[in-house]
Amino acid sequence: MILRDVTLVDGGEAHRGAVAVDTESGTITAVGDADDVTAAADGPAVSLPGYSVLPGLVDAHIHYSLSGERSVEDVVGMTDAELALAEARNARKTLEAGITGVRAMGARDVDPHVRDAIEAGDIPGPRTVANCRSITITGGHGHHLGREITGPNDARRAVREQTKRGAEFIKFMTTGGVTTPGTDPDAVAMTYAEIDALVDEAHRQGVHAATHVHGAEGAKAAIRAGVDTVEHGTFLDDEAVELFLEHDVTLVPTLSAPYYIVRNMEMATEESARKTRHVYERHIQSFEKALDAGVRIAGGTDAGTPFNYHGANASEVEFMANYGMAPAEAIRAMTETAAAVVGLDGSGTLEAGTYADLLLVEGDVTDDLTLLNNPTAVLKGGEVVAGAVPGASDE
Ligand SMILES: [Zn+2]
C-alpha cells in the first residue's frame, strides 16, 4: 500500500511526499517524493492530500498497571490476575490511540508477561520495553508495587531479581513522589552508595537505568552515578542541567502527570493535590530551562497516574510545544528520540526498512497538534489496528 500526496512529518521536519508499506514484512519499503515512491513500490496507491503521516508515537514513560485511579491504594489490593487483565486493557487502549511503542515503567512482575503476549500476537498493544518492579527505599515512593531496598548490597540483589524476571531496564526512585503519602518529592531518599550500586549493577546486567527524580540534588546524584534517563526532573537547577549535558543524559519530563492532577484538583487526594500545586509551575520552568540549554528530551506521559488516562498520551506532544518546542520537534521527541532512548530499534522514524508503525491524521499536524488525539488510522507493522485508511481496499 502506498500513501501518497501526504504531509510527511519526520525527523523534526514536514514535507510533501509518499510512504510505501509492505504488509507482508510489516516494514516501510520506500519514502520520499510521491512519484518516485509510486514508481518504485508495488501495491495500490491512495492519494490523500490534506492528510499527515508520521511515525506512531513512542511514549517513554507509561504505567500499564495504573488506570488513572485517584490513589495508588486502589491498585494495591488487586490480585495479579486482575492486574494482568487491567494491563492488557490499557495496552489495547494505548495502541488504538496511536502509541505504537512504549517503555512500561513496571509493577509487580506483570509487565514482561504483557510484553511477551503482545509480541506473540495474543493481545493487542504497542511494542513494549518492560521492567518489573521499581526499586525504592523501604517505605519510599512507589513501595506499594515496588521492590524495597536497604543498603547497596540489597540494591544489587534487587537489580538482579528484576533482570532475572525479564526486565529490560531498571527504574529506581531517587527522591520521594507526589502520589505516595509521606514521601518528600524534593529530598534525596536513597543514599549515594545505593544509587551508585543500582546504576552500576544495571549496566553490568546490560540494561539501562531510569530514575524517578523531582529535586535537583537527586538528579545530580543519579547523573553522577551514570544513570541513562531522568524521569520528571521537576526542580532542576543550573548545575543539574549542566550535568545532563556533560553526561549526555536524557530527560523525560512527563508534563502530563501534574497537568491532569491540577485539572482534577477537587477529586485528587488532599496530599497529592497539595504537593502538585507546589510542583506544577516549577516543573514547567524546569522543562524550559532544560530545553533552552539543549538537553535531549524524550516524550513520556506517566500515563496511568491520577486522571492521566491511557489513550490521552498525545497531549504530551502538545504540552511540550506549548512550553517552547517547535511542533515538528515535539513530535520528534515523542517518536524518534523516545524510541532511540528506550531501545526500540526500528521504531520512531519514516525510513525504508523500519517498522511500518504509522499514524494517518486528517489535516496538517504541524499546524494543530490536537489532531494527534484523533488519528484517522493507526498502523502497526503495516496492519491497520485502529480506524481505516480512506479509499484503501479491505485486503
Ligand atoms: Zn511514572
Tab-separated table of C-alpha atoms and ligand atoms in Angstrom:
chain	number	residue	atom	x	y	z
A	1	MET	CA	0.000	0.000	0.000
A	2	ILE	CA	1.233	3.476	-0.870
A	3	LEU	CA	0.000	6.592	0.915
A	4	ARG	CA	0.804	9.482	-1.416
A	5	ASP	CA	0.467	13.265	-1.636
A	6	VAL	CA	0.508	13.469	2.157
A	7	THR	CA	2.463	15.693	4.537
A	8	LEU	CA	5.234	13.509	5.970
A	9	VAL	CA	6.317	14.594	9.442
A	10	ASP	CA	9.609	13.039	10.463
A	11	GLY	CA	12.960	13.985	11.954
A	12	GLY	CA	11.740	17.364	13.139
A	13	GLU	CA	10.581	18.415	9.649
A	14	ALA	CA	7.490	18.270	7.451
A	15	HIS	CA	7.422	17.835	3.674
A	16	ARG	CA	5.101	16.515	0.950
A	17	GLY	CA	5.585	13.010	-0.318
A	18	ALA	CA	4.618	9.378	-0.074
A	19	VAL	CA	5.329	6.315	2.010
A	20	ALA	CA	5.119	2.717	0.787
A	21	VAL	CA	4.216	-0.060	3.219
A	22	ASP	CA	4.806	-3.778	2.714
A	23	THR	CA	2.088	-5.547	4.679
A	24	GLU	CA	3.897	-8.910	4.401
A	25	SER	CA	7.091	-7.829	6.136
A	26	GLY	CA	5.380	-5.074	8.122
A	27	THR	CA	8.008	-2.552	7.116
A	28	ILE	CA	8.296	0.698	5.183
A	29	THR	CA	9.798	-0.045	1.772
A	30	ALA	CA	10.163	3.462	0.387
A	31	VAL	CA	9.607	7.035	1.451
A	32	GLY	CA	10.095	10.374	-0.302
A	33	ASP	CA	8.877	12.049	-3.482
A	34	ALA	CA	5.355	10.791	-4.290
A	35	ASP	CA	6.026	9.898	-7.967
A	36	ASP	CA	9.360	8.195	-7.197
A	37	VAL	CA	7.842	6.102	-4.400
A	38	THR	CA	4.812	5.133	-6.506
A	39	ALA	CA	7.078	4.101	-9.401
A	40	ALA	CA	9.430	2.082	-7.189
A	41	ALA	CA	6.975	0.293	-4.892
A	42	ASP	CA	4.340	-2.387	-5.505
A	43	GLY	CA	0.725	-2.255	-4.440
A	44	PRO	CA	-2.196	0.119	-4.709
A	45	ALA	CA	-1.617	3.831	-4.141
A	46	VAL	CA	-4.075	6.033	-2.277
A	47	SER	CA	-3.819	9.792	-2.800
A	48	LEU	CA	-4.561	11.621	0.464
A	49	PRO	CA	-3.845	15.322	0.099
A	50	GLY	CA	-4.879	17.099	3.266
A	51	TYR	CA	-3.593	14.253	5.469
A	52	SER	CA	-0.407	13.919	7.502
A	53	VAL	CA	1.612	10.745	8.010
A	54	LEU	CA	4.012	10.417	10.899
A	55	PRO	CA	5.652	7.575	12.819
A	56	GLY	CA	3.461	6.026	15.527
A	57	LEU	CA	4.073	7.803	18.811
A	58	VAL	CA	6.512	6.294	21.306
A	59	ASP	CA	5.753	7.034	24.947
A	60	ALA	CA	8.925	6.757	27.028
A	61	HIS	CA	7.115	6.533	30.371
A	62	ILE	CA	3.802	4.782	30.993
A	63	HIS	CA	2.306	2.553	33.687
A	64	TYR	CA	0.170	-0.285	32.321
A	65	SER	CA	-0.515	-1.214	35.949
A	66	LEU	CA	-2.289	2.044	36.802
A	67	SER	CA	-5.506	3.237	35.170
A	68	GLY	CA	-5.758	6.857	36.307
A	69	GLU	CA	-7.104	5.968	39.758
A	70	ARG	CA	-7.160	8.850	42.220
A	71	SER	CA	-4.877	6.921	44.576
A	72	VAL	CA	-2.388	4.087	44.086
A	73	GLU	CA	-4.020	2.484	47.134
A	74	ASP	CA	-6.848	1.453	44.755
A	75	VAL	CA	-4.406	-0.723	42.843
A	76	VAL	CA	-2.570	-2.262	45.796
A	77	GLY	CA	-5.353	-4.719	46.619
A	78	MET	CA	-5.610	-6.138	43.087
A	79	THR	CA	-4.617	-9.752	42.516
A	80	ASP	CA	-2.008	-10.485	39.843
A	81	ALA	CA	-4.812	-11.839	37.636
A	82	GLU	CA	-6.804	-8.604	37.953
A	83	LEU	CA	-3.664	-6.593	37.335
A	84	ALA	CA	-2.799	-8.598	34.218
A	85	LEU	CA	-6.269	-8.025	32.761
A	86	ALA	CA	-6.139	-4.293	33.543
A	87	GLU	CA	-2.724	-4.102	31.891
A	88	ALA	CA	-3.976	-5.884	28.776
A	89	ARG	CA	-6.863	-3.400	28.517
A	90	ASN	CA	-4.511	-0.440	28.955
A	91	ALA	CA	-2.131	-1.812	26.316
A	92	ARG	CA	-5.001	-2.043	23.810
A	93	LYS	CA	-6.238	1.481	24.573
A	94	THR	CA	-2.719	2.825	24.166
A	95	LEU	CA	-2.199	1.186	20.775
A	96	GLU	CA	-5.622	2.217	19.444
A	97	ALA	CA	-4.836	5.847	20.325
A	98	GLY	CA	-1.791	5.753	18.048
A	99	ILE	CA	1.004	4.953	20.500
A	100	THR	CA	2.825	2.097	18.797
A	101	GLY	CA	5.770	1.907	21.206
A	102	VAL	CA	6.151	2.363	24.959
A	103	ARG	CA	8.509	1.919	27.852
A	104	ALA	CA	6.426	0.384	30.657
A	105	MET	CA	7.744	1.543	34.000
A	106	GLY	CA	6.863	-1.531	35.985
A	107	ALA	CA	4.507	-3.003	38.546
A	108	ARG	CA	4.997	-6.208	40.444
A	109	ASP	CA	6.134	-8.664	37.771
A	110	VAL	CA	3.360	-8.409	35.213
A	111	ASP	CA	4.786	-6.083	32.546
A	112	PRO	CA	7.225	-8.578	30.940
A	113	HIS	CA	4.343	-11.044	30.526
A	114	VAL	CA	2.223	-8.369	28.870
A	115	ARG	CA	5.163	-7.528	26.588
A	116	ASP	CA	5.585	-11.196	25.643
A	117	ALA	CA	1.848	-11.635	24.973
A	118	ILE	CA	1.866	-8.561	22.699
A	119	GLU	CA	4.948	-9.826	20.878
A	120	ALA	CA	3.328	-13.237	20.378
A	121	GLY	CA	0.227	-11.558	18.912
A	122	ASP	CA	-2.010	-12.863	21.718
A	123	ILE	CA	-3.180	-9.415	22.842
A	124	PRO	CA	-3.133	-6.053	21.023
A	125	GLY	CA	-0.665	-3.488	22.307
A	126	PRO	CA	2.290	-1.285	21.445
A	127	ARG	CA	5.850	-2.582	21.077
A	128	THR	CA	6.863	-2.623	24.725
A	129	VAL	CA	10.134	-2.249	26.592
A	130	ALA	CA	9.285	-3.693	30.005
A	131	ASN	CA	10.529	-3.530	33.553
A	132	CYS	CA	9.369	-5.454	36.624
A	133	ARG	CA	9.350	-3.658	39.969
A	134	SER	CA	10.571	-0.133	40.569
A	135	ILE	CA	13.292	-0.093	43.199
A	136	THR	CA	12.767	2.227	46.159
A	137	ILE	CA	13.859	2.617	49.761
A	138	THR	CA	11.793	0.847	52.401
A	139	GLY	CA	8.586	2.887	52.634
A	140	GLY	CA	9.718	5.101	49.740
A	141	HIS	CA	7.868	6.359	46.639
A	142	GLY	CA	6.034	3.559	44.871
A	143	HIS	CA	6.779	0.985	47.561
A	144	HIS	CA	3.263	-0.485	47.240
A	145	LEU	CA	4.117	-2.097	43.927
A	146	GLY	CA	7.893	-1.812	44.086
A	147	ARG	CA	10.939	-3.615	45.483
A	148	GLU	CA	12.063	-2.014	48.745
A	149	ILE	CA	15.787	-1.978	49.435
A	150	THR	CA	18.083	-1.119	52.307
A	151	GLY	CA	21.779	-0.749	51.510
A	152	PRO	CA	23.968	-1.155	48.425
A	153	ASN	CA	24.203	-4.954	48.542
A	154	ASP	CA	20.442	-5.245	48.662
A	155	ALA	CA	20.319	-2.733	45.774
A	156	ARG	CA	22.434	-5.068	43.641
A	157	ARG	CA	20.311	-8.047	44.587
A	158	ALA	CA	17.166	-6.115	43.636
A	159	VAL	CA	18.573	-5.297	40.183
A	160	ARG	CA	19.488	-8.953	39.595
A	161	GLU	CA	15.999	-10.052	40.604
A	162	GLN	CA	14.453	-7.751	38.022
A	163	THR	CA	16.684	-8.769	35.130
A	164	LYS	CA	16.211	-12.452	36.079
A	165	ARG	CA	12.460	-11.962	35.590
A	166	GLY	CA	12.837	-10.292	32.218
A	167	ALA	CA	13.281	-6.583	32.949
A	168	GLU	CA	14.886	-4.725	30.042
A	169	PHE	CA	15.795	-1.743	32.178
A	170	ILE	CA	15.880	-0.736	35.830
A	171	LYS	CA	13.746	2.015	37.338
A	172	PHE	CA	14.550	3.379	40.760
A	173	MET	CA	13.209	6.175	42.916
A	174	THR	CA	15.967	8.618	43.851
A	175	THR	CA	13.541	11.036	45.529
A	176	GLY	CA	10.084	10.871	47.093
A	177	GLY	CA	6.972	11.342	44.977
A	178	VAL	CA	3.718	13.213	44.626
A	179	THR	CA	1.417	10.205	44.774
A	180	THR	CA	2.965	8.254	47.667
A	181	PRO	CA	1.820	9.514	51.072
A	182	GLY	CA	4.583	10.531	53.452
A	183	THR	CA	7.389	10.864	50.888
A	184	ASP	CA	9.108	14.182	50.084
A	185	PRO	CA	9.465	14.886	46.324
A	186	ASP	CA	12.339	17.321	46.895
A	187	ALA	CA	14.522	15.165	49.160
A	188	VAL	CA	17.085	12.570	48.076
A	189	ALA	CA	15.614	9.405	49.546
A	190	MET	CA	18.366	6.948	48.660
A	191	THR	CA	21.938	7.004	49.891
A	192	TYR	CA	24.596	7.800	47.285
A	193	ALA	CA	26.026	4.308	47.806
A	194	GLU	CA	22.636	2.780	46.938
A	195	ILE	CA	22.275	4.928	43.800
A	196	ASP	CA	25.806	4.038	42.653
A	197	ALA	CA	25.181	0.333	43.263
A	198	LEU	CA	21.868	0.343	41.332
A	199	VAL	CA	23.268	2.040	38.250
A	200	ASP	CA	26.489	0.035	38.237
A	201	GLU	CA	24.637	-3.265	38.591
A	202	ALA	CA	22.103	-2.352	35.884
A	203	HIS	CA	24.937	-1.678	33.462
A	204	ARG	CA	26.712	-4.918	34.481
A	205	GLN	CA	23.475	-6.721	33.618
A	206	GLY	CA	23.404	-4.988	30.226
A	207	VAL	CA	20.278	-2.924	30.820
A	208	HIS	CA	19.752	0.826	31.073
A	209	ALA	CA	18.834	2.674	34.235
A	210	ALA	CA	15.983	5.167	34.588
A	211	THR	CA	15.330	7.163	37.706
A	212	HIS	CA	12.331	8.959	39.132
A	213	VAL	CA	13.541	12.382	40.322
A	214	HIS	CA	11.845	15.574	41.424
A	215	GLY	CA	14.532	17.505	43.349
A	216	ALA	CA	17.729	18.851	41.734
A	217	GLU	CA	20.073	17.122	44.206
A	218	GLY	CA	18.539	13.768	43.306
A	219	ALA	CA	19.079	14.434	39.602
A	220	LYS	CA	22.723	15.338	40.232
A	221	ALA	CA	23.396	12.229	42.323
A	222	ALA	CA	21.802	9.915	39.744
A	223	ILE	CA	23.569	11.570	36.792
A	224	ARG	CA	26.941	11.397	38.553
A	225	ALA	CA	26.258	7.705	39.178
A	226	GLY	CA	25.781	7.227	35.395
A	227	VAL	CA	22.000	6.949	35.049
A	228	ASP	CA	20.671	6.925	31.468
A	229	THR	CA	17.312	8.712	31.772
A	230	VAL	CA	15.903	11.089	34.360
A	231	GLU	CA	12.109	10.987	34.721
A	232	HIS	CA	10.139	14.147	35.652
A	233	GLY	CA	13.148	16.350	36.639
A	234	THR	CA	10.743	18.716	38.316
A	235	PHE	CA	13.013	21.092	40.241
A	236	LEU	CA	16.160	21.230	38.068
A	237	ASP	CA	18.696	23.982	38.741
A	238	ASP	CA	21.537	25.250	36.510
A	239	GLU	CA	24.069	22.778	37.892
A	240	ALA	CA	21.743	19.833	37.257
A	241	VAL	CA	21.131	20.985	33.665
A	242	GLU	CA	24.907	21.268	33.115
A	243	LEU	CA	25.311	17.693	34.326
A	244	PHE	CA	22.675	16.420	31.855
A	245	LEU	CA	24.732	17.913	29.022
A	246	GLU	CA	28.094	16.797	30.367
A	247	HIS	CA	26.962	13.169	30.860
A	248	ASP	CA	24.674	13.038	27.780
A	249	VAL	CA	21.617	12.076	29.850
A	250	THR	CA	18.029	12.241	28.554
A	251	LEU	CA	15.189	13.998	30.358
A	252	VAL	CA	11.673	12.531	30.181
A	253	PRO	CA	9.660	15.448	31.541
A	254	THR	CA	6.180	13.836	31.833
A	255	LEU	CA	4.362	17.205	31.745
A	256	SER	CA	1.033	15.352	31.534
A	257	ALA	CA	1.338	13.979	35.082
A	258	PRO	CA	0.972	17.226	37.087
A	259	TYR	CA	-1.363	18.709	34.439
A	260	TYR	CA	-4.050	16.069	34.959
A	261	ILE	CA	-3.827	16.259	38.765
A	262	VAL	CA	-4.096	20.068	38.704
A	263	ARG	CA	-7.058	19.886	36.319
A	264	ASN	CA	-8.854	17.444	38.626
A	265	MET	CA	-7.728	19.025	41.875
A	266	GLU	CA	-11.109	18.724	43.572
A	267	MET	CA	-11.074	14.927	43.049
A	268	ALA	CA	-7.399	14.305	43.917
A	269	THR	CA	-6.372	13.189	47.379
A	270	GLU	CA	-5.617	16.098	49.698
A	271	GLU	CA	-1.927	15.208	49.875
A	272	SER	CA	-1.325	14.758	46.144
A	273	ALA	CA	-3.260	17.998	45.401
A	274	ARG	CA	-1.150	19.966	47.893
A	275	LYS	CA	2.125	18.527	46.558
A	276	THR	CA	1.114	19.099	42.931
A	277	ARG	CA	0.120	22.740	43.446
A	278	HIS	CA	3.630	23.256	44.721
A	279	VAL	CA	5.310	21.459	41.806
A	280	TYR	CA	3.354	22.349	38.664
A	281	GLU	CA	4.771	25.820	37.934
A	282	ARG	CA	8.279	24.794	38.846
A	283	HIS	CA	8.001	21.704	36.688
A	284	ILE	CA	7.291	23.855	33.627
A	285	GLN	CA	10.172	26.213	34.450
A	286	SER	CA	12.445	23.224	34.831
A	287	PHE	CA	11.396	21.878	31.398
A	288	GLU	CA	12.023	25.282	29.794
A	289	LYS	CA	15.442	25.538	31.411
A	290	ALA	CA	16.465	22.104	30.120
A	291	LEU	CA	15.061	22.806	26.630
A	292	ASP	CA	16.879	26.159	26.377
A	293	ALA	CA	20.154	24.535	27.383
A	294	GLY	CA	19.820	21.832	24.723
A	295	VAL	CA	19.224	18.801	26.960
A	296	ARG	CA	17.959	15.781	24.993
A	297	ILE	CA	14.244	15.415	25.742
A	298	ALA	CA	12.111	12.326	25.120
A	299	GLY	CA	8.318	12.440	25.317
A	300	GLY	CA	6.696	10.433	28.085
A	301	THR	CA	3.362	10.907	29.815
A	302	ASP	CA	3.391	8.894	33.062
A	303	ALA	CA	0.030	7.571	31.781
A	304	GLY	CA	-1.902	5.699	34.451
A	305	THR	CA	-1.136	8.199	37.228
A	306	PRO	CA	-4.174	10.030	38.705
A	307	PHE	CA	-6.632	11.162	35.943
A	308	ASN	CA	-3.856	10.665	33.343
A	309	TYR	CA	-5.723	8.053	31.309
A	310	HIS	CA	-4.264	5.622	28.791
A	311	GLY	CA	-5.091	6.783	25.288
A	312	ALA	CA	-4.664	10.505	26.038
A	313	ASN	CA	-0.884	10.195	25.569
A	314	ALA	CA	-0.673	12.511	22.529
A	315	SER	CA	-1.407	15.519	24.718
A	316	GLU	CA	2.228	15.352	25.907
A	317	VAL	CA	3.323	16.450	22.403
A	318	GLU	CA	1.048	19.466	22.697
A	319	PHE	CA	2.362	20.343	26.187
A	320	MET	CA	5.995	20.191	25.051
A	321	ALA	CA	5.105	22.505	22.161
A	322	ASN	CA	3.167	24.871	24.444
A	323	TYR	CA	6.297	25.329	26.530
A	324	GLY	CA	8.774	26.022	23.761
A	325	MET	CA	9.354	23.184	21.309
A	326	ALA	CA	8.532	23.689	17.618
A	327	PRO	CA	5.626	21.353	16.694
A	328	ALA	CA	7.689	19.031	14.482
A	329	GLU	CA	10.397	18.916	17.177
A	330	ALA	CA	7.825	17.955	19.808
A	331	ILE	CA	6.667	15.127	17.526
A	332	ARG	CA	10.285	14.066	17.097
A	333	ALA	CA	10.741	13.981	20.908
A	334	MET	CA	7.846	11.521	21.163
A	335	THR	CA	8.827	9.384	18.167
A	336	GLU	CA	12.460	9.185	17.073
A	337	THR	CA	14.090	10.389	20.292
A	338	ALA	CA	11.892	8.332	22.600
A	339	ALA	CA	12.402	5.166	20.520
A	340	ALA	CA	16.178	5.592	20.481
A	341	VAL	CA	16.414	6.334	24.198
A	342	VAL	CA	14.312	3.387	25.379
A	343	GLY	CA	15.873	0.941	22.907
A	344	LEU	CA	13.005	0.362	20.453
A	345	ASP	CA	15.169	-0.161	17.385
A	346	GLY	CA	13.384	0.197	14.057
A	347	SER	CA	10.661	2.426	15.523
A	348	GLY	CA	10.074	6.168	15.568
A	349	THR	CA	11.134	7.186	12.060
A	350	LEU	CA	9.831	7.041	8.484
A	351	GLU	CA	12.681	5.219	6.811
A	352	ALA	CA	12.881	2.302	4.404
A	353	GLY	CA	13.447	-0.876	6.400
A	354	THR	CA	11.900	0.339	9.654
A	355	TYR	CA	8.605	-0.924	11.089
A	356	ALA	CA	5.531	0.418	9.300
A	357	ASP	CA	4.153	1.864	12.540
A	358	LEU	CA	2.312	4.933	11.268
A	359	LEU	CA	-0.328	7.469	12.087
A	360	LEU	CA	-2.550	8.883	9.379
A	361	VAL	CA	-4.091	12.142	10.558
A	362	GLU	CA	-6.532	14.398	8.737
A	363	GLY	CA	-5.099	17.910	8.452
A	364	ASP	CA	-1.594	19.277	8.938
A	365	VAL	CA	-0.462	18.164	12.401
A	366	THR	CA	2.321	20.738	12.480
A	367	ASP	CA	-0.415	23.423	12.342
A	368	ASP	CA	-2.561	21.785	15.016
A	369	LEU	CA	-1.100	19.177	17.355
A	370	THR	CA	-4.512	18.426	18.864
A	371	LEU	CA	-5.211	16.487	15.635
A	372	LEU	CA	-2.946	13.792	17.080
A	373	ASN	CA	-5.699	12.950	19.555
A	374	ASN	CA	-7.891	11.587	16.742
A	375	PRO	CA	-5.854	9.716	14.140
A	376	THR	CA	-7.805	8.560	11.093
A	377	ALA	CA	-5.828	5.322	11.042
A	378	VAL	CA	-3.183	3.658	13.199
A	379	LEU	CA	-0.866	1.114	11.599
A	380	LYS	CA	1.411	-1.253	13.477
A	381	GLY	CA	3.701	-3.431	11.406
A	382	GLY	CA	1.798	-2.378	8.277
A	383	GLU	CA	-1.531	-3.582	9.668
A	384	VAL	CA	-4.377	-1.147	10.370
A	385	VAL	CA	-5.060	-1.625	14.103
A	386	ALA	CA	-7.476	1.287	14.595
A	387	GLY	CA	-9.567	3.438	12.233
A	388	ALA	CA	-9.241	2.980	8.484
A	389	VAL	CA	-7.265	4.341	5.542
A	390	PRO	CA	-9.786	6.258	3.358
A	391	GLY	CA	-10.049	4.801	-0.128
A	392	ALA	CA	-7.997	1.672	0.653
A	393	SER	CA	-9.494	-1.734	-0.142
A	394	ASP	CA	-10.060	-4.160	2.704
A	395	GLU	CA	-7.498	-6.752	1.551
B	1	ZN	ZN	5.868	7.140	36.480
